[in-house]
Short mmCIF file of C-alpha atoms in Angstrom, two decimals:
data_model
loop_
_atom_site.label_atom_id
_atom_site.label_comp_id
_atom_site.label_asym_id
_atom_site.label_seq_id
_atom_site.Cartn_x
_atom_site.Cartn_y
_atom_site.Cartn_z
CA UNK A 1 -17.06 -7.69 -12.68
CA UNK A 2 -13.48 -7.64 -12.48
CA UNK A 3 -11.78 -3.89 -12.58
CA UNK A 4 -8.42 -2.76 -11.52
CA UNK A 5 -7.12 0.01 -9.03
CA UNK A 6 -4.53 0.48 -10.80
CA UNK A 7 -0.90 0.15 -9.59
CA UNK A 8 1.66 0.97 -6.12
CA UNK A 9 5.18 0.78 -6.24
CA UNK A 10 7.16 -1.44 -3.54
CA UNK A 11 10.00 -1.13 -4.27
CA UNK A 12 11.74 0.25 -1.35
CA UNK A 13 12.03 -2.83 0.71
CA UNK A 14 14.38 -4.46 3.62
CA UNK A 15 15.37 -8.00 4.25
CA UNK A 16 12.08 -8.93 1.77
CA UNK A 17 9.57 -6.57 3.68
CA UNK A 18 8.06 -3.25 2.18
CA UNK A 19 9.04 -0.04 3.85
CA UNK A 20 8.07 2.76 1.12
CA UNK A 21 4.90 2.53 -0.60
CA UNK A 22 3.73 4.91 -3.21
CA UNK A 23 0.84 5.33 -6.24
CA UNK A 24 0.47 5.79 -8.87
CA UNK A 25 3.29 4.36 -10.51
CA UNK A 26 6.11 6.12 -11.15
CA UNK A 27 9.44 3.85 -12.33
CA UNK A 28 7.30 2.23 -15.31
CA UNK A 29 5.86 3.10 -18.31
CA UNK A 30 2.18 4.09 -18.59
CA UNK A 31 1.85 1.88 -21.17
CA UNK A 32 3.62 -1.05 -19.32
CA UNK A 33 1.27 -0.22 -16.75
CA UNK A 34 -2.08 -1.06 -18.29
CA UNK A 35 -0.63 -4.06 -19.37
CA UNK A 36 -0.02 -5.04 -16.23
CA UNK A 37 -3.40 -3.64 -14.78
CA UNK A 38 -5.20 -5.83 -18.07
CA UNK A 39 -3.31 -9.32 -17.01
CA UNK A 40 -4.53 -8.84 -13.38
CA UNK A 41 -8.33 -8.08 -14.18
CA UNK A 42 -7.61 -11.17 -16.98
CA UNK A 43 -6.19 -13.34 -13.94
CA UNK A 44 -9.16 -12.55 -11.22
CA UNK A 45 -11.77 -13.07 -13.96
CA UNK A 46 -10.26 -16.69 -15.10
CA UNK A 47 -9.89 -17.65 -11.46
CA UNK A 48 -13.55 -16.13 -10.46
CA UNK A 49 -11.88 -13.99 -7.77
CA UNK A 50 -14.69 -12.11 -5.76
CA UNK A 51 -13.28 -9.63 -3.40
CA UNK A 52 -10.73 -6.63 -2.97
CA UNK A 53 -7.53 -7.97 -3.75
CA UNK A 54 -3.45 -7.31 -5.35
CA UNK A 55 -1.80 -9.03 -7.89
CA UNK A 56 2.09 -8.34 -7.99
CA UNK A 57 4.27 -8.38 -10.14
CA UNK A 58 8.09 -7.77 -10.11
CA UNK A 59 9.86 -5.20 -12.69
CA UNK A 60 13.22 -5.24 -14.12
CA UNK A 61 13.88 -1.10 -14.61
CA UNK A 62 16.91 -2.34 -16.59
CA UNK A 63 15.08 -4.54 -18.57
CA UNK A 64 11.75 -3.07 -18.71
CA UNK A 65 10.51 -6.68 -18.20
CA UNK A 66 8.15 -7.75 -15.71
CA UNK A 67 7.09 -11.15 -14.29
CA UNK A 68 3.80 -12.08 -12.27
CA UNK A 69 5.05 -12.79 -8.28
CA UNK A 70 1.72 -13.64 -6.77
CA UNK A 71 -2.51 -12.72 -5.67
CA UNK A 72 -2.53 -11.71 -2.21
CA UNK A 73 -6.54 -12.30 -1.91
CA UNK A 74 -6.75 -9.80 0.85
CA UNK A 75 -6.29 -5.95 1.53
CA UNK A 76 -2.44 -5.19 1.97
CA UNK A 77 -1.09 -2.72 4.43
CA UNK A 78 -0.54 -0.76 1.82
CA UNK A 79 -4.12 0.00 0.63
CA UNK A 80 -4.16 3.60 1.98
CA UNK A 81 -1.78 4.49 -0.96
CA UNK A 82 -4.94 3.47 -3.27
CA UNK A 83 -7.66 4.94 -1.40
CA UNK A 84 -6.01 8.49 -1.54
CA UNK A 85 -5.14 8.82 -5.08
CA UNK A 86 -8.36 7.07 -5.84
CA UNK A 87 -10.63 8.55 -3.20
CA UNK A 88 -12.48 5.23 -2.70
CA UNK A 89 -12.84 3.11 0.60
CA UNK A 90 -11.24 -0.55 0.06
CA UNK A 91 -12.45 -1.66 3.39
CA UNK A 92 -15.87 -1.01 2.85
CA UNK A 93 -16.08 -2.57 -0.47
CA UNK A 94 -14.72 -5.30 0.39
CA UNK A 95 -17.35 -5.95 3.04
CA UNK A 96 -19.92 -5.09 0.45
CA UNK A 97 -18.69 -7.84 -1.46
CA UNK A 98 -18.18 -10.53 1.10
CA UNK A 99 -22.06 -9.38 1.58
CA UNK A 100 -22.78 -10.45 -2.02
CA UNK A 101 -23.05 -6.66 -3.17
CA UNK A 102 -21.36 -5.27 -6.98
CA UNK A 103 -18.19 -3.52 -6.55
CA UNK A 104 -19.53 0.30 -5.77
CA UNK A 105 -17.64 1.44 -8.83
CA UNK A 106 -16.99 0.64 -12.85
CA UNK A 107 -13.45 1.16 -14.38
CA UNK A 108 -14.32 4.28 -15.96
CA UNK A 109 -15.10 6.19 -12.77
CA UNK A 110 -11.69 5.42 -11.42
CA UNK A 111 -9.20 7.98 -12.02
CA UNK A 112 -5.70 8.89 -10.11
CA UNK A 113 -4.89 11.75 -9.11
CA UNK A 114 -2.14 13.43 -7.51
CA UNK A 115 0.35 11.39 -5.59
CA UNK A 116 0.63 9.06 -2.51
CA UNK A 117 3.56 7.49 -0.38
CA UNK A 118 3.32 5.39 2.56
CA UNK A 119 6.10 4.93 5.12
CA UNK A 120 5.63 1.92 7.69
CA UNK A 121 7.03 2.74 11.23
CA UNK A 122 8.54 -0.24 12.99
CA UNK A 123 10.00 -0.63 16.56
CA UNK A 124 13.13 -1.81 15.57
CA UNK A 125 16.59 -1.12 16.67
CA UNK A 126 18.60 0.49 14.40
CA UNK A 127 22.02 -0.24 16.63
CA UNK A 128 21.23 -4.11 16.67
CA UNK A 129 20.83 -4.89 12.83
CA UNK A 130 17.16 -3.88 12.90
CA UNK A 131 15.98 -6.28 15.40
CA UNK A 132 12.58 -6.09 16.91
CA UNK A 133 12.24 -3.28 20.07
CA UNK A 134 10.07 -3.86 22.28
CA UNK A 135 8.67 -2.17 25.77
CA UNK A 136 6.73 0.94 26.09
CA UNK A 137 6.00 3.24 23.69
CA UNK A 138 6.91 6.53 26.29
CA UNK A 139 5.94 9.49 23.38
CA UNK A 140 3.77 9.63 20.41
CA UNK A 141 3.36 12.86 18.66
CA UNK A 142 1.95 12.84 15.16
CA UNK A 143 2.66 15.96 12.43
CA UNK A 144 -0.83 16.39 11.77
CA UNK A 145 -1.71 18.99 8.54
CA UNK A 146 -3.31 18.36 5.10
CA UNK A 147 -2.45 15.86 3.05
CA UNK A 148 -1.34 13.48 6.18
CA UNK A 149 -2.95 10.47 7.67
CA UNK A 150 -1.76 8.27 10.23
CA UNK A 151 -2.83 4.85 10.41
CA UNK A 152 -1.43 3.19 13.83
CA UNK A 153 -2.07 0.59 16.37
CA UNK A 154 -0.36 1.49 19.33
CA UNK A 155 -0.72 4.65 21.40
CA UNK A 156 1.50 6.79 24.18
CA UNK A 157 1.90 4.20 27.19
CA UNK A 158 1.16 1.13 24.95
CA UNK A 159 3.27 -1.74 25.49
CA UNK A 160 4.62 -2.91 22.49
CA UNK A 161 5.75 -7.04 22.43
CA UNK A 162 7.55 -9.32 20.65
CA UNK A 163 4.28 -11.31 20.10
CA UNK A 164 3.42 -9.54 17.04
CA UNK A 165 4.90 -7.38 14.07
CA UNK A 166 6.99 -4.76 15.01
CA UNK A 167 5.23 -2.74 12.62
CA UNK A 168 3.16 -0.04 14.33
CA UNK A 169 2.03 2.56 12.36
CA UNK A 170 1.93 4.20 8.87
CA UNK A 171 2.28 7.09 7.86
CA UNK A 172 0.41 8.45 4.51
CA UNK A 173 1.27 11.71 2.84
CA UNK A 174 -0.62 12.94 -0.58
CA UNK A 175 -0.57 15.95 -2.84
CA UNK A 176 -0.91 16.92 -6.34
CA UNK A 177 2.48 15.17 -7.11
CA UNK A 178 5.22 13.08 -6.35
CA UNK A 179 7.25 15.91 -5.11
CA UNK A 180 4.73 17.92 -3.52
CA UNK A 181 3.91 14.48 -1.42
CA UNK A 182 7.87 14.25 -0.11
CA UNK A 183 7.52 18.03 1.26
CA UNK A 184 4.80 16.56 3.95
#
């Protein structure tokens, strides 16, 4: 059983790493879409991919052409942008499959809706070409509200190092759409 979860757009990226994720789609075609969402279900049945997984593609919005980058065989950081729109819990079906269980849906049950966008939060600094910041975290506060979820690993009095990511948290806003979702 191979379905797909249909698609995020990454486009908002820095020095090659994502900043701004969002779902569904929004820069492509519906139609271009599927056609993407067909190849990748095509690819992990071919391969015999088992698991929760992304394939990605890039897309020319001058063109309108696309071309396959890579499988990532893993959950990305962005997977929250899925589960939202979706209402489905990656994490736990991808455990159900590593324990030899069916995927706890079919394609047909699947079905967007509203709109998703993900913002990573890095300890960077801004005045030093976006180098990695690290030292204590001295103040958290989180806008917390419907429609909001905050994904992080680091709280008030945390030390953050330069022995990891400076990524630290994520921030996940939905609503009914795309502009509704930039309001939170």
């Amino acid at each position: 059983q191979a379905i797909a979860l249909y698609g995020r757009d990454c486009s908002v990226q820095r020095r090659h790493q994502k900043i701004i994720e969002e779902g569904p789609i929004t820069i492509a075609p519906r139609k271009l879409c599927e056609e993407l969402e067909l190849g990748a279900v095509r690819l992990a049945k071919r391969v015999g991919y088992a698991g929760v997984g992304t394939v990605e593609y890039l897309f020319n919005c001058v063109t309108g052409r696309y071309s396959f980058l890579e499988v990532n065989p893993r959950l990305q950081v962005e997977h929250p942008v899925t589960e939202v729109v979706l209402g489905v819990d990656l994490v736990k079906a991808q455990i159900k499959v590593a324990m030899g269980m069916d995927l706890p849906w079919v394609q047909s049950e699947l079905v967007p809706k509203g709109h998703a966008i993900e913002c990573r939060v890095y300890a960077e600094d801004s005045y030093n070409n976006g180098m990695p910041s690290t030292g204590k975290l001295l103040t958290q506060r989180w806008a917390e509200g419907a429609g909001r979820r905050f994904d992080y690993g680091f709280d008030e009095g945390d030390e953050v190092t330069s022995f990891y990511d400076p990524m630290i948290a994520k921030i996940i806003v939905y609503d009914e759409t795309r502009e509704l979702a930039k309001e939170l």
